[in-house]
Amino acid sequence: MKTVLVVDDERNIVELVRLYLEQAGFSVVDARDGPSALDLHDRVDPDLIVLDLMLPGMDGMEVTREIRRRGETPILMLTARGEDIDRIVGLEVGADDYLTKPFNPREMVARVKAILRRADPALRAARPMDIGTLRIDPRRREAYVGGERLALRPREFDLLAGLARDPGVVWSRDDLLETVWGTDFPGETRTVDVHVSELRRKLGPEGPAIETVKGVGYRLVPPPRERLA
């Protein structure tokens, strides 16, 4: 079940949006002002935000800018103002779509679903990954083992992130070469072996193992509870 954060200072709007979203199978949390919305965003990590432009104190534009500094959570902006300039500015600061009050709640649900369909692959790729003691943050291009940051070169990070997106899945050397280095890279699959060797050294005994599958390639071995059936 996906979670939607609804941010509006009008209780009747919040309850209307909640009703239709919950009927569509979403979980809903709500906030009535900008600071509360930012606090809930950090605590709940919603899949999407329905955000009113005209909030007391900290308006929807400011909230959107701050959300964009923190991550890529999709935003559907609501406003009672229908001027083109508001719509343009809202989209430019990071909103994914725009709906003017009064609105048809069924259209609102349809727009929420459409935004999530578009955003889901990108969000999955950007979301931090945890595999045992290993944590990878794709947006910051940082990786940690047991809280200690790993000193990874760009290709090492890309290789580790690629393996971590499907822990337990075997990647051939050719697939890794194409995914990480690109189809135009003139090197050989030995390049992958060298980088895997260096990654193993940097992950150390506390990090997950990168296993060689003879005659095929490599896979990142997840902890027992995360292993694929």
PDB file of C-alpha atoms in Angstrom:
ATOM      1  CA  MET A   1       0.000   0.000   0.000  1.00  0.00           C
ATOM      2  CA  LYS A   2       1.439   3.362  -1.029  1.00  0.00           C
ATOM      3  CA  THR A   3       1.313   6.301   1.360  1.00  0.00           C
ATOM      4  CA  VAL A   4       0.203   9.801   0.372  1.00  0.00           C
ATOM      5  CA  LEU A   5       0.947  12.859   2.506  1.00  0.00           C
ATOM      6  CA  VAL A   6      -1.843  15.448   2.161  1.00  0.00           C
ATOM      7  CA  VAL A   7      -0.871  18.991   3.139  1.00  0.00           C
ATOM      8  CA  ASP A   8      -3.691  21.553   3.354  1.00  0.00           C
ATOM      9  CA  ASP A   9      -4.934  23.931   6.057  1.00  0.00           C
ATOM     10  CA  GLU A  10      -8.574  23.370   5.055  1.00  0.00           C
ATOM     11  CA  ARG A  11      -9.970  20.399   6.970  1.00  0.00           C
ATOM     12  CA  ASN A  12     -12.773  19.748   4.444  1.00  0.00           C
ATOM     13  CA  ILE A  13     -10.236  19.496   1.604  1.00  0.00           C
ATOM     14  CA  VAL A  14      -8.069  17.125   3.621  1.00  0.00           C
ATOM     15  CA  GLU A  15     -11.024  14.879   4.449  1.00  0.00           C
ATOM     16  CA  LEU A  16     -12.274  14.878   0.840  1.00  0.00           C
ATOM     17  CA  VAL A  17      -8.843  13.941  -0.506  1.00  0.00           C
ATOM     18  CA  ARG A  18      -8.413  11.320   2.225  1.00  0.00           C
ATOM     19  CA  LEU A  19     -11.788   9.738   1.445  1.00  0.00           C
ATOM     20  CA  TYR A  20     -11.113   9.286  -2.251  1.00  0.00           C
ATOM     21  CA  LEU A  21      -7.499   8.218  -1.848  1.00  0.00           C
ATOM     22  CA  GLU A  22      -8.350   5.624   0.789  1.00  0.00           C
ATOM     23  CA  GLN A  23     -11.159   4.303  -1.418  1.00  0.00           C
ATOM     24  CA  ALA A  24      -8.515   3.916  -4.146  1.00  0.00           C
ATOM     25  CA  GLY A  25      -6.337   1.835  -1.839  1.00  0.00           C
ATOM     26  CA  PHE A  26      -3.857   4.426  -0.550  1.00  0.00           C
ATOM     27  CA  SER A  27      -2.770   5.043   3.022  1.00  0.00           C
ATOM     28  CA  VAL A  28      -3.100   8.740   3.936  1.00  0.00           C
ATOM     29  CA  VAL A  29      -1.340  10.943   6.479  1.00  0.00           C
ATOM     30  CA  ASP A  30      -1.949  14.684   6.713  1.00  0.00           C
ATOM     31  CA  ALA A  31      -0.394  17.945   7.830  1.00  0.00           C
ATOM     32  CA  ARG A  32      -1.899  21.438   8.101  1.00  0.00           C
ATOM     33  CA  ASP A  33       1.236  23.560   7.630  1.00  0.00           C
ATOM     34  CA  GLY A  34       4.674  23.513   6.002  1.00  0.00           C
ATOM     35  CA  PRO A  35       6.882  22.630   8.996  1.00  0.00           C
ATOM     36  CA  SER A  36       4.593  19.739   9.966  1.00  0.00           C
ATOM     37  CA  ALA A  37       4.655  18.514   6.364  1.00  0.00           C
ATOM     38  CA  LEU A  38       8.456  18.481   6.306  1.00  0.00           C
ATOM     39  CA  ASP A  39       8.568  16.641   9.627  1.00  0.00           C
ATOM     40  CA  LEU A  40       6.117  13.989   8.365  1.00  0.00           C
ATOM     41  CA  HIS A  41       8.025  13.701   5.090  1.00  0.00           C
ATOM     42  CA  ASP A  42      11.181  12.765   6.997  1.00  0.00           C
ATOM     43  CA  ARG A  43       9.429  10.398   9.416  1.00  0.00           C
ATOM     44  CA  VAL A  44       6.978   8.649   7.089  1.00  0.00           C
ATOM     45  CA  ASP A  45       8.793   8.804   3.726  1.00  0.00           C
ATOM     46  CA  PRO A  46       5.548   9.038   1.695  1.00  0.00           C
ATOM     47  CA  ASP A  47       5.303   7.832  -1.891  1.00  0.00           C
ATOM     48  CA  LEU A  48       3.638  11.092  -2.991  1.00  0.00           C
ATOM     49  CA  ILE A  49       2.608  14.474  -1.561  1.00  0.00           C
ATOM     50  CA  VAL A  50      -0.640  16.312  -2.340  1.00  0.00           C
ATOM     51  CA  LEU A  51       0.384  19.856  -1.427  1.00  0.00           C
ATOM     52  CA  ASP A  52      -1.677  23.031  -1.187  1.00  0.00           C
ATOM     53  CA  LEU A  53       0.066  26.144  -2.486  1.00  0.00           C
ATOM     54  CA  MET A  54      -1.548  28.603  -0.044  1.00  0.00           C
ATOM     55  CA  LEU A  55      -0.372  27.433   3.384  1.00  0.00           C
ATOM     56  CA  PRO A  56       0.000  29.668   6.439  1.00  0.00           C
ATOM     57  CA  GLY A  57       3.526  30.762   7.265  1.00  0.00           C
ATOM     58  CA  MET A  58       5.550  28.516   4.938  1.00  0.00           C
ATOM     59  CA  ASP A  59       3.774  28.298   1.586  1.00  0.00           C
ATOM     60  CA  GLY A  60       3.672  25.395  -0.826  1.00  0.00           C
ATOM     61  CA  MET A  61       6.473  26.791  -3.009  1.00  0.00           C
ATOM     62  CA  GLU A  62       8.850  26.870  -0.036  1.00  0.00           C
ATOM     63  CA  VAL A  63       7.810  23.389   1.025  1.00  0.00           C
ATOM     64  CA  THR A  64       8.394  22.092  -2.514  1.00  0.00           C
ATOM     65  CA  ARG A  65      11.868  23.627  -2.667  1.00  0.00           C
ATOM     66  CA  GLU A  66      12.787  22.036   0.658  1.00  0.00           C
ATOM     67  CA  ILE A  67      11.382  18.646  -0.358  1.00  0.00           C
ATOM     68  CA  ARG A  68      13.467  18.793  -3.513  1.00  0.00           C
ATOM     69  CA  ARG A  69      16.578  19.501  -1.463  1.00  0.00           C
ATOM     70  CA  ARG A  70      15.834  16.372   0.553  1.00  0.00           C
ATOM     71  CA  GLY A  71      14.752  13.980  -2.173  1.00  0.00           C
ATOM     72  CA  GLU A  72      12.592  13.165  -5.186  1.00  0.00           C
ATOM     73  CA  THR A  73       9.186  12.481  -3.610  1.00  0.00           C
ATOM     74  CA  PRO A  74       6.534  13.266  -6.290  1.00  0.00           C
ATOM     75  CA  ILE A  75       4.352  16.305  -5.605  1.00  0.00           C
ATOM     76  CA  LEU A  76       0.854  17.103  -6.848  1.00  0.00           C
ATOM     77  CA  MET A  77       0.276  20.786  -6.097  1.00  0.00           C
ATOM     78  CA  LEU A  78      -3.200  22.132  -5.271  1.00  0.00           C
ATOM     79  CA  THR A  79      -4.193  25.775  -5.402  1.00  0.00           C
ATOM     80  CA  ALA A  80      -7.232  28.022  -5.552  1.00  0.00           C
ATOM     81  CA  ARG A  81      -5.305  30.291  -7.889  1.00  0.00           C
ATOM     82  CA  GLY A  82      -5.432  29.339 -11.545  1.00  0.00           C
ATOM     83  CA  GLU A  83      -3.087  31.883 -13.115  1.00  0.00           C
ATOM     84  CA  ASP A  84      -0.596  30.453 -15.576  1.00  0.00           C
ATOM     85  CA  ILE A  85       2.324  32.040 -13.725  1.00  0.00           C
ATOM     86  CA  ASP A  86       1.489  30.094 -10.552  1.00  0.00           C
ATOM     87  CA  ARG A  87       1.278  26.862 -12.500  1.00  0.00           C
ATOM     88  CA  ILE A  88       4.587  27.523 -14.244  1.00  0.00           C
ATOM     89  CA  VAL A  89       6.411  28.523 -11.062  1.00  0.00           C
ATOM     90  CA  GLY A  90       5.013  25.511  -9.220  1.00  0.00           C
ATOM     91  CA  LEU A  91       6.312  23.155 -11.878  1.00  0.00           C
ATOM     92  CA  GLU A  92       9.641  24.952 -12.108  1.00  0.00           C
ATOM     93  CA  VAL A  93      10.378  24.626  -8.391  1.00  0.00           C
ATOM     94  CA  GLY A  94       9.751  20.875  -8.529  1.00  0.00           C
ATOM     95  CA  ALA A  95       6.048  19.968  -8.535  1.00  0.00           C
ATOM     96  CA  ASP A  96       5.205  17.017 -10.791  1.00  0.00           C
ATOM     97  CA  ASP A  97       1.651  18.102 -11.608  1.00  0.00           C
ATOM     98  CA  TYR A  98      -0.823  20.850 -10.809  1.00  0.00           C
ATOM     99  CA  LEU A  99      -4.551  20.842  -9.958  1.00  0.00           C
ATOM    100  CA  THR A 100      -6.688  23.942  -9.426  1.00  0.00           C
ATOM    101  CA  LYS A 101      -9.411  24.122  -6.759  1.00  0.00           C
ATOM    102  CA  PRO A 102     -12.249  23.323  -6.947  1.00  0.00           C
ATOM    103  CA  PHE A 103     -11.272  19.992  -8.457  1.00  0.00           C
ATOM    104  CA  ASN A 104     -12.922  16.712  -9.264  1.00  0.00           C
ATOM    105  CA  PRO A 105     -11.656  14.240  -6.622  1.00  0.00           C
ATOM    106  CA  ARG A 106     -11.721  11.412  -9.155  1.00  0.00           C
ATOM    107  CA  GLU A 107      -9.424  13.433 -11.401  1.00  0.00           C
ATOM    108  CA  MET A 108      -7.165  14.002  -8.399  1.00  0.00           C
ATOM    109  CA  VAL A 109      -6.908  10.243  -7.805  1.00  0.00           C
ATOM    110  CA  ALA A 110      -6.216   9.642 -11.503  1.00  0.00           C
ATOM    111  CA  ARG A 111      -3.420  12.215 -11.447  1.00  0.00           C
ATOM    112  CA  VAL A 112      -1.914  10.670  -8.306  1.00  0.00           C
ATOM    113  CA  LYS A 113      -1.856   7.256  -9.965  1.00  0.00           C
ATOM    114  CA  ALA A 114      -0.371   8.668 -13.184  1.00  0.00           C
ATOM    115  CA  ILE A 115       2.410  10.492 -11.306  1.00  0.00           C
ATOM    116  CA  LEU A 116       3.281   7.349  -9.365  1.00  0.00           C
ATOM    117  CA  ARG A 117       3.409   5.262 -12.545  1.00  0.00           C
ATOM    118  CA  ARG A 118       5.880   7.723 -14.060  1.00  0.00           C
ATOM    119  CA  ALA A 119       7.945   8.229 -10.934  1.00  0.00           C
ATOM    120  CA  ASP A 120       8.200   4.706  -9.542  1.00  0.00           C
ATOM    121  CA  PRO A 121      11.178   3.416 -11.593  1.00  0.00           C
ATOM    122  CA  ALA A 122      13.198   6.577 -10.980  1.00  0.00           C
ATOM    123  CA  LEU A 123      12.431   6.559  -7.262  1.00  0.00           C
ATOM    124  CA  ARG A 124      13.447   2.922  -6.901  1.00  0.00           C
ATOM    125  CA  ALA A 125      16.740   3.683  -8.597  1.00  0.00           C
ATOM    126  CA  ALA A 126      17.392   6.712  -6.359  1.00  0.00           C
ATOM    127  CA  ARG A 127      16.246   5.227  -3.048  1.00  0.00           C
ATOM    128  CA  PRO A 128      18.962   4.183  -0.534  1.00  0.00           C
ATOM    129  CA  MET A 129      19.622   0.433  -0.469  1.00  0.00           C
ATOM    130  CA  ASP A 130      20.433  -1.612   2.646  1.00  0.00           C
ATOM    131  CA  ILE A 131      21.988  -5.045   2.304  1.00  0.00           C
ATOM    132  CA  GLY A 132      23.079  -6.251   5.706  1.00  0.00           C
ATOM    133  CA  THR A 133      25.749  -3.841   6.990  1.00  0.00           C
ATOM    134  CA  LEU A 134      26.019  -2.188   3.558  1.00  0.00           C
ATOM    135  CA  ARG A 135      24.096   1.008   2.829  1.00  0.00           C
ATOM    136  CA  ILE A 136      24.192   2.636  -0.602  1.00  0.00           C
ATOM    137  CA  ASP A 137      22.834   6.130  -1.288  1.00  0.00           C
ATOM    138  CA  PRO A 138      22.588   6.528  -5.099  1.00  0.00           C
ATOM    139  CA  ARG A 139      21.701  10.230  -5.009  1.00  0.00           C
ATOM    140  CA  ARG A 140      24.762  11.108  -2.916  1.00  0.00           C
ATOM    141  CA  ARG A 141      26.841   8.375  -4.574  1.00  0.00           C
ATOM    142  CA  GLU A 142      28.002   7.181  -1.183  1.00  0.00           C
ATOM    143  CA  ALA A 143      28.326   3.699   0.294  1.00  0.00           C
ATOM    144  CA  TYR A 144      28.841   2.674   3.914  1.00  0.00           C
ATOM    145  CA  VAL A 145      29.679  -0.544   5.740  1.00  0.00           C
ATOM    146  CA  GLY A 146      28.782  -0.523   9.417  1.00  0.00           C
ATOM    147  CA  GLY A 147      28.406   3.250   9.260  1.00  0.00           C
ATOM    148  CA  GLU A 148      31.900   3.779   7.826  1.00  0.00           C
ATOM    149  CA  ARG A 149      32.018   5.449   4.428  1.00  0.00           C
ATOM    150  CA  LEU A 150      33.801   3.506   1.698  1.00  0.00           C
ATOM    151  CA  ALA A 151      36.360   5.302  -0.478  1.00  0.00           C
ATOM    152  CA  LEU A 152      35.029   4.170  -3.855  1.00  0.00           C
ATOM    153  CA  ARG A 153      36.040   5.310  -7.301  1.00  0.00           C
ATOM    154  CA  PRO A 154      33.146   6.215  -9.651  1.00  0.00           C
ATOM    155  CA  ARG A 155      33.186   2.876 -11.526  1.00  0.00           C
ATOM    156  CA  GLU A 156      33.479   0.936  -8.277  1.00  0.00           C
ATOM    157  CA  PHE A 157      30.410   2.715  -6.929  1.00  0.00           C
ATOM    158  CA  ASP A 158      28.430   2.048 -10.135  1.00  0.00           C
ATOM    159  CA  LEU A 159      29.429  -1.617 -10.085  1.00  0.00           C
ATOM    160  CA  LEU A 160      28.478  -2.048  -6.421  1.00  0.00           C
ATOM    161  CA  ALA A 161      25.159  -0.216  -6.888  1.00  0.00           C
ATOM    162  CA  GLY A 162      24.333  -2.362  -9.916  1.00  0.00           C
ATOM    163  CA  LEU A 163      24.934  -5.595  -8.017  1.00  0.00           C
ATOM    164  CA  ALA A 164      23.048  -4.295  -4.961  1.00  0.00           C
ATOM    165  CA  ARG A 165      19.852  -3.513  -6.875  1.00  0.00           C
ATOM    166  CA  ASP A 166      19.276  -7.253  -7.291  1.00  0.00           C
ATOM    167  CA  PRO A 167      21.067  -9.018  -4.426  1.00  0.00           C
ATOM    168  CA  GLY A 168      21.430 -12.715  -5.102  1.00  0.00           C
ATOM    169  CA  VAL A 169      20.975 -12.298  -8.873  1.00  0.00           C
ATOM    170  CA  VAL A 170      23.901 -13.407 -11.036  1.00  0.00           C
ATOM    171  CA  TRP A 171      25.293 -10.832 -13.477  1.00  0.00           C
ATOM    172  CA  SER A 172      27.492 -11.901 -16.378  1.00  0.00           C
ATOM    173  CA  ARG A 173      30.729  -9.996 -16.935  1.00  0.00           C
ATOM    174  CA  ASP A 174      29.409  -8.768 -20.283  1.00  0.00           C
ATOM    175  CA  ASP A 175      26.220  -7.421 -18.683  1.00  0.00           C
ATOM    176  CA  LEU A 176      28.198  -5.625 -15.982  1.00  0.00           C
ATOM    177  CA  LEU A 177      30.589  -4.211 -18.553  1.00  0.00           C
ATOM    178  CA  GLU A 178      27.706  -2.863 -20.642  1.00  0.00           C
ATOM    179  CA  THR A 179      25.732  -1.536 -17.664  1.00  0.00           C
ATOM    180  CA  VAL A 180      28.609   0.151 -15.834  1.00  0.00           C
ATOM    181  CA  TRP A 181      31.048   1.083 -18.592  1.00  0.00           C
ATOM    182  CA  GLY A 182      28.672   1.382 -21.529  1.00  0.00           C
ATOM    183  CA  THR A 183      28.418  -0.319 -24.901  1.00  0.00           C
ATOM    184  CA  ASP A 184      31.222   1.795 -26.394  1.00  0.00           C
ATOM    185  CA  PHE A 185      33.816   0.848 -23.782  1.00  0.00           C
ATOM    186  CA  PRO A 186      36.786  -0.715 -25.613  1.00  0.00           C
ATOM    187  CA  GLY A 187      38.041  -2.749 -22.640  1.00  0.00           C
ATOM    188  CA  GLU A 188      37.749  -6.448 -21.833  1.00  0.00           C
ATOM    189  CA  THR A 189      35.782  -8.344 -19.211  1.00  0.00           C
ATOM    190  CA  ARG A 190      39.015  -8.551 -17.206  1.00  0.00           C
ATOM    191  CA  THR A 191      38.225  -4.946 -16.256  1.00  0.00           C
ATOM    192  CA  VAL A 192      35.204  -6.211 -14.298  1.00  0.00           C
ATOM    193  CA  ASP A 193      37.340  -8.778 -12.462  1.00  0.00           C
ATOM    194  CA  VAL A 194      39.827  -6.118 -11.368  1.00  0.00           C
ATOM    195  CA  HIS A 195      37.083  -3.827 -10.053  1.00  0.00           C
ATOM    196  CA  VAL A 196      35.319  -6.699  -8.243  1.00  0.00           C
ATOM    197  CA  SER A 197      38.609  -7.614  -6.568  1.00  0.00           C
ATOM    198  CA  GLU A 198      39.034  -4.039  -5.361  1.00  0.00           C
ATOM    199  CA  LEU A 199      35.419  -3.875  -4.172  1.00  0.00           C
ATOM    200  CA  ARG A 200      35.876  -7.057  -2.135  1.00  0.00           C
ATOM    201  CA  ARG A 201      38.905  -5.525  -0.440  1.00  0.00           C
ATOM    202  CA  LYS A 202      37.035  -2.339   0.420  1.00  0.00           C
ATOM    203  CA  LEU A 203      33.883  -4.116   1.630  1.00  0.00           C
ATOM    204  CA  GLY A 204      36.051  -6.197   3.948  1.00  0.00           C
ATOM    205  CA  PRO A 205      34.825  -8.986   6.216  1.00  0.00           C
ATOM    206  CA  GLU A 206      31.962  -6.880   7.608  1.00  0.00           C
ATOM    207  CA  GLY A 207      30.370  -6.161   4.232  1.00  0.00           C
ATOM    208  CA  PRO A 208      28.347  -8.535   2.041  1.00  0.00           C
ATOM    209  CA  ALA A 209      30.331 -10.900  -0.144  1.00  0.00           C
ATOM    210  CA  ILE A 210      30.604 -10.671  -3.915  1.00  0.00           C
ATOM    211  CA  GLU A 211      30.491 -14.270  -5.053  1.00  0.00           C
ATOM    212  CA  THR A 212      32.030 -15.606  -8.244  1.00  0.00           C
ATOM    213  CA  VAL A 213      29.689 -17.873 -10.185  1.00  0.00           C
ATOM    214  CA  LYS A 214      32.069 -19.966 -12.251  1.00  0.00           C
ATOM    215  CA  GLY A 215      31.671 -19.558 -15.979  1.00  0.00           C
ATOM    216  CA  VAL A 216      28.997 -16.878 -15.577  1.00  0.00           C
ATOM    217  CA  GLY A 217      29.906 -13.823 -13.523  1.00  0.00           C
ATOM    218  CA  TYR A 218      29.185 -12.348 -10.100  1.00  0.00           C
ATOM    219  CA  ARG A 219      26.450 -11.762  -7.566  1.00  0.00           C
ATOM    220  CA  LEU A 220      26.188  -9.829  -4.315  1.00  0.00           C
ATOM    221  CA  VAL A 221      25.352 -12.305  -1.553  1.00  0.00           C
ATOM    222  CA  PRO A 222      22.707 -10.888   0.813  1.00  0.00           C
ATOM    223  CA  PRO A 223      22.524 -11.810   4.521  1.00  0.00           C
ATOM    224  CA  PRO A 224      20.576 -15.061   5.169  1.00  0.00           C
ATOM    225  CA  ARG A 225      17.250 -13.373   5.916  1.00  0.00           C
ATOM    226  CA  GLU A 226      17.422 -11.400   2.635  1.00  0.00           C
ATOM    227  CA  ARG A 227      18.441 -14.251   0.355  1.00  0.00           C
ATOM    228  CA  LEU A 228      16.217 -15.102  -2.549  1.00  0.00           C
ATOM    229  CA  ALA A 229      14.371 -18.401  -2.522  1.00  0.00           C
TER     230      ALA A 229
END
